PDB file of C-alpha atoms in Angstrom:
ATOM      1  CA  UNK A   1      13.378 -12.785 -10.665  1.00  0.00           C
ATOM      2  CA  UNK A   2      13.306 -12.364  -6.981  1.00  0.00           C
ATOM      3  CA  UNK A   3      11.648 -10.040  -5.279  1.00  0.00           C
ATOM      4  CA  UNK A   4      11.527  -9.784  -1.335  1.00  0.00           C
ATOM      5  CA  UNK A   5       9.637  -7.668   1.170  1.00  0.00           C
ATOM      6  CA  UNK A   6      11.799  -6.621   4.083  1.00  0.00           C
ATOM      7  CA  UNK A   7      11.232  -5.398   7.738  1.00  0.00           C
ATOM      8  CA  UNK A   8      11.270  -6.313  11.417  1.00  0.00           C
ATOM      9  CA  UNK A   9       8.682  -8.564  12.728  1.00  0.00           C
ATOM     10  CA  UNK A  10       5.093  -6.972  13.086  1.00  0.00           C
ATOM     11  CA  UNK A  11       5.896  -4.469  10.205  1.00  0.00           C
ATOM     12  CA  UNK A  12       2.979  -6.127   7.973  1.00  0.00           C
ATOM     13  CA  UNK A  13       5.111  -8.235   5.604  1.00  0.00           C
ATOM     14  CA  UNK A  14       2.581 -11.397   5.342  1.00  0.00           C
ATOM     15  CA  UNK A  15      -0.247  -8.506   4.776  1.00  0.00           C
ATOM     16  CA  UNK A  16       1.814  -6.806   1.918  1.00  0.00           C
ATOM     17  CA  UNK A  17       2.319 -10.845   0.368  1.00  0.00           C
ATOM     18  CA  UNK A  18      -1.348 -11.459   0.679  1.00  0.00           C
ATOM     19  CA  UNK A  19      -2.595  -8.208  -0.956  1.00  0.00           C
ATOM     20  CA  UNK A  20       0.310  -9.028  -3.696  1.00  0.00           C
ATOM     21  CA  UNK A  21      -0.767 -12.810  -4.058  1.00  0.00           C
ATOM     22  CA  UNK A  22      -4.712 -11.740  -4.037  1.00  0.00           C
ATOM     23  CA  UNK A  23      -4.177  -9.240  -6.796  1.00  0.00           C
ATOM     24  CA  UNK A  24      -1.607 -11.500  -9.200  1.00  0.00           C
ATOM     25  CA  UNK A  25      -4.178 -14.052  -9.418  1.00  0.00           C
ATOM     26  CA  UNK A  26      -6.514 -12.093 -11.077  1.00  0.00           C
ATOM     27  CA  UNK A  27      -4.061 -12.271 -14.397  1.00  0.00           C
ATOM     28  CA  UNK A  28      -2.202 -15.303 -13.687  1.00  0.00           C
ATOM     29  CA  UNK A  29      -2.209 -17.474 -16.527  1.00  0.00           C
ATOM     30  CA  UNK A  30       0.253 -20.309 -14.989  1.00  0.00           C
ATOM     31  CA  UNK A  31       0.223 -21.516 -11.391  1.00  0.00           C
ATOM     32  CA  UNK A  32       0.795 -19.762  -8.245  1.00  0.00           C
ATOM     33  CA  UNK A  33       2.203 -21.002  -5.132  1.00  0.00           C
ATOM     34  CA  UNK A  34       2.538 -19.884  -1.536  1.00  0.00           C
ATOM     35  CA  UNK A  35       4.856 -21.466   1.205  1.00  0.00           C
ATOM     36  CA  UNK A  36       3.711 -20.463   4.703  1.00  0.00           C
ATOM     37  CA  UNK A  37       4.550 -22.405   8.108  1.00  0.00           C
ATOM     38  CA  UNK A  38       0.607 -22.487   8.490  1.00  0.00           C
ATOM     39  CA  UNK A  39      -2.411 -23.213   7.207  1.00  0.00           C
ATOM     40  CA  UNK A  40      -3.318 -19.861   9.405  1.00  0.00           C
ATOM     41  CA  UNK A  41      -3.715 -17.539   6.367  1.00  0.00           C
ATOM     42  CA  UNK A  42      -5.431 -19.931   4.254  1.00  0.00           C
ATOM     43  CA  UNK A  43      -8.910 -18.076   4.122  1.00  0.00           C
ATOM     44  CA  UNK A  44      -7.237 -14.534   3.376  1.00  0.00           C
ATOM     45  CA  UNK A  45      -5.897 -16.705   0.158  1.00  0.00           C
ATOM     46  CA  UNK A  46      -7.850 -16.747  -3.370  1.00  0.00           C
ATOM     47  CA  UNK A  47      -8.782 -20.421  -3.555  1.00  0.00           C
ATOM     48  CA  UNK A  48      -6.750 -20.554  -7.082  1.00  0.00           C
ATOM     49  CA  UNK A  49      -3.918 -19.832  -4.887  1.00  0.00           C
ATOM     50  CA  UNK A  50      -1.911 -23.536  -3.609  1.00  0.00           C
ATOM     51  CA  UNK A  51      -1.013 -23.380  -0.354  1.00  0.00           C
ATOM     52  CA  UNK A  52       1.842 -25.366   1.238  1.00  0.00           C
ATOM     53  CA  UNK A  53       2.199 -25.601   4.924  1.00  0.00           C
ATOM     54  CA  UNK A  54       5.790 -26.162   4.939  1.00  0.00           C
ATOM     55  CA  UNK A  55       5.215 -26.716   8.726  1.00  0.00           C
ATOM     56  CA  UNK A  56       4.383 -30.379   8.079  1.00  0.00           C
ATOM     57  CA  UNK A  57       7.710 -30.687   6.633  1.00  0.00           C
ATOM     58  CA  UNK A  58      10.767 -30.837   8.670  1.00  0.00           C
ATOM     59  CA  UNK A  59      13.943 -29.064   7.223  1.00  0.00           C
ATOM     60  CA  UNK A  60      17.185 -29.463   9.148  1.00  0.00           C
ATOM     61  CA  UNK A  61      18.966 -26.629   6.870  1.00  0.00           C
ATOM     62  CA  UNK A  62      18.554 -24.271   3.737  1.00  0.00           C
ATOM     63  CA  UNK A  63      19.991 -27.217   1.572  1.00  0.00           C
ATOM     64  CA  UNK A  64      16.622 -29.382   2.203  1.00  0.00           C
ATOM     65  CA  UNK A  65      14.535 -26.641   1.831  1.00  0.00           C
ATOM     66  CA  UNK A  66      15.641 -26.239  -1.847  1.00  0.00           C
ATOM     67  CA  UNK A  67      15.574 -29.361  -2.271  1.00  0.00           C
ATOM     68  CA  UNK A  68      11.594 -28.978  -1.671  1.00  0.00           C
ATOM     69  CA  UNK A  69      11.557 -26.095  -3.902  1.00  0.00           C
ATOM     70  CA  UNK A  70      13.299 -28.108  -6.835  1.00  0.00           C
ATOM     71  CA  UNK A  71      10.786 -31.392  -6.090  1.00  0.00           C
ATOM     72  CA  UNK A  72       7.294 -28.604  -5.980  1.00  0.00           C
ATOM     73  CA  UNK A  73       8.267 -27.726  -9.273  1.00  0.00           C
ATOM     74  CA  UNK A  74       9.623 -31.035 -10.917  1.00  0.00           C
ATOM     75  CA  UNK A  75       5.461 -31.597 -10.060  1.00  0.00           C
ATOM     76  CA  UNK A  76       3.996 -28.490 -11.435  1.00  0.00           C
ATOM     77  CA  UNK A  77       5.871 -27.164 -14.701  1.00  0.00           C
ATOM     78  CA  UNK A  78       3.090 -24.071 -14.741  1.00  0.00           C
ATOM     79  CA  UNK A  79       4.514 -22.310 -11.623  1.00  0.00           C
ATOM     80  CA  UNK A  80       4.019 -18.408 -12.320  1.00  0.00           C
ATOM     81  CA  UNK A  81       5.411 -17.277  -9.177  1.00  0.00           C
ATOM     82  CA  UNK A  82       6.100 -18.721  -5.847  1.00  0.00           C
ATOM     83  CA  UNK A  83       5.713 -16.566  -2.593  1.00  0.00           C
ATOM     84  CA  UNK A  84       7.292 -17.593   0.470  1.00  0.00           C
ATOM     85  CA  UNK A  85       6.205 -15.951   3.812  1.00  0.00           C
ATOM     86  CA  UNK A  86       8.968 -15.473   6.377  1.00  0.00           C
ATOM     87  CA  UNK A  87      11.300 -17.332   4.873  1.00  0.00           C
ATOM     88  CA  UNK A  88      14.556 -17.045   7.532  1.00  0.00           C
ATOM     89  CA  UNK A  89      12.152 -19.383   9.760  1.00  0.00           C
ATOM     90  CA  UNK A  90      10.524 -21.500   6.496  1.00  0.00           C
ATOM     91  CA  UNK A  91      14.291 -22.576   5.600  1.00  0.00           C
ATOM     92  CA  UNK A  92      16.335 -23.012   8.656  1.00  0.00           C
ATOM     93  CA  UNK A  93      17.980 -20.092   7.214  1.00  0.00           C
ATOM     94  CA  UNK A  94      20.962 -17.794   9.066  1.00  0.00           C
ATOM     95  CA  UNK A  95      21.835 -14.162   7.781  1.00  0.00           C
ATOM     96  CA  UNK A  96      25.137 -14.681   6.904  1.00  0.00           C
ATOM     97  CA  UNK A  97      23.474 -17.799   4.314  1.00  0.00           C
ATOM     98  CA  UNK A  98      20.907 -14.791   2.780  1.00  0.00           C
ATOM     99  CA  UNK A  99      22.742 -13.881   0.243  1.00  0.00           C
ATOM    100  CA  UNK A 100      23.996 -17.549  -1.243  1.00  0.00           C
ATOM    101  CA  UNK A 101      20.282 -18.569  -1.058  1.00  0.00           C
ATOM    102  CA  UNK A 102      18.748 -15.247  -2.940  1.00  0.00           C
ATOM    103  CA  UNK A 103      21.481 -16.075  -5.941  1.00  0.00           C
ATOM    104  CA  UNK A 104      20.404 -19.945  -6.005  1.00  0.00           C
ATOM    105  CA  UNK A 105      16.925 -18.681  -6.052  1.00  0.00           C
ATOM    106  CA  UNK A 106      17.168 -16.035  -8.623  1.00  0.00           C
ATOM    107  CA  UNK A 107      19.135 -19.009 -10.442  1.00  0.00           C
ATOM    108  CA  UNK A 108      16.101 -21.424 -10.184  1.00  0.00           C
ATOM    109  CA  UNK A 109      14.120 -18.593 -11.288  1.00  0.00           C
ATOM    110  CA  UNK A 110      15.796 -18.049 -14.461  1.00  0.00           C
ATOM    111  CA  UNK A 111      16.058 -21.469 -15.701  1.00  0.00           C
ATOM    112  CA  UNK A 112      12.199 -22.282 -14.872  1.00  0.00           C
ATOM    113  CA  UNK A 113      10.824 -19.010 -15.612  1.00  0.00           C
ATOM    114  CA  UNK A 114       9.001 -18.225 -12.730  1.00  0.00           C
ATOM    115  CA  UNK A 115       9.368 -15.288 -10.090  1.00  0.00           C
ATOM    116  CA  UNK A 116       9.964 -15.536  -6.275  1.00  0.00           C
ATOM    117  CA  UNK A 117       8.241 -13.165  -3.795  1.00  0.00           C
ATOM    118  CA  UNK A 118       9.482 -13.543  -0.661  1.00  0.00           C
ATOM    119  CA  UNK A 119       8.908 -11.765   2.755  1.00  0.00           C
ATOM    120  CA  UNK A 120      12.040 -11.697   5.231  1.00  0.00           C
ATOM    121  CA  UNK A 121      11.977 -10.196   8.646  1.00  0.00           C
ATOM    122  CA  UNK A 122      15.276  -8.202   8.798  1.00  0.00           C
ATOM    123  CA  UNK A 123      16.048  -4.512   8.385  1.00  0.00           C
ATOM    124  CA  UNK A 124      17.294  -2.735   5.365  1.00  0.00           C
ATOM    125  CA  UNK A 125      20.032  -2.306   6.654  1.00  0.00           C
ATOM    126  CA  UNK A 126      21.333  -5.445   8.045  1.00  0.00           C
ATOM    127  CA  UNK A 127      20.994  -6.986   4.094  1.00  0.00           C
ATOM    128  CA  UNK A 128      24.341  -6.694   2.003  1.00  0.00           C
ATOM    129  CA  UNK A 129      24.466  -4.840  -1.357  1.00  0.00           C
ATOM    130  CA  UNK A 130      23.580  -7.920  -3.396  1.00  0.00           C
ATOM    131  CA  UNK A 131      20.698  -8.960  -1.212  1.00  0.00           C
ATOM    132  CA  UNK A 132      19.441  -5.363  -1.302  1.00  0.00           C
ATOM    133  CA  UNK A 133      18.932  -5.031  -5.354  1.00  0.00           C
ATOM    134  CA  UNK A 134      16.064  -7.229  -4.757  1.00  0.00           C
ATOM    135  CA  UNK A 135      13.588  -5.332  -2.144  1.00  0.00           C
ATOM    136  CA  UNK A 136      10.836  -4.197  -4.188  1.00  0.00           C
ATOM    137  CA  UNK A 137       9.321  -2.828   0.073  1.00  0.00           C
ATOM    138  CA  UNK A 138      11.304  -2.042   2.877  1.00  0.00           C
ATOM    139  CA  UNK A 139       8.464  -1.933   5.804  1.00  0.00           C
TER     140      UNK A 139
END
């Protein structure tokens, strides 16, 4: 499943995936990830939590960026759920590719049974119909 959290920039997005991560880990019985473009958020992160500062990596397009999704979890077969903060800068990624990439992620998440939670800064109304089934917050 995919779930994102939508709103313009400065809306509280990477708060709203931080309370979300913070509380998850609590129960989490497999292994929880979180993508961010900085280590800058690393202390407001449980310590069970793995961080990735994708910043040290760099992606040309949306097409690398899955490839580092696929090669995080060919390492770690107990991924629970992966959060990605801001994910339009994390992946290179343009509005008009949302939509392909939400359906290859909600693909990925299906066949290794895992959940994404993803924060995006755009408006509600901006997404199309398909992107829009998966807000769970609209900030």
């Amino acid at each position: 499943m995919v779930e994102l959290i939508v709103g313009k920039e400065g809306k509280g997005k990477t708060k709203q995936l931080l309370d979300k991560v913070n509380n998850e880990i609590k129960n989490a019985t497999g292994n929880i990830v979180y993508l961010d473009r900085s280590t800058k958020h690393m202390f407001e992160l449980n310590n069970k939590v793995r961080l990735i500062n994708v910043g040290e990596y760099d992606f040309q397009n949306v097409s690398e960026f899955i490839g580092f999704i696929y090669g995080i979890i060919s390492q770690d077969h107990d991924i629970q759920q992966m959060y990605i903060d801001g994910m339009m800068k994390v992946a290179k990624l343009q509005k008009s590719e949302l939509s392909a990439v939400i359906k290859k992620l909600d693909s990925i998440s299906e066949n290794f049974h895992f959940d994404f939670i993803i924060s995006i800064s755009a408006d509600m109304e901006e997404l199309d119909e398909e992107v829009k089934k998966h807000v769970v917050i609209a900030l």
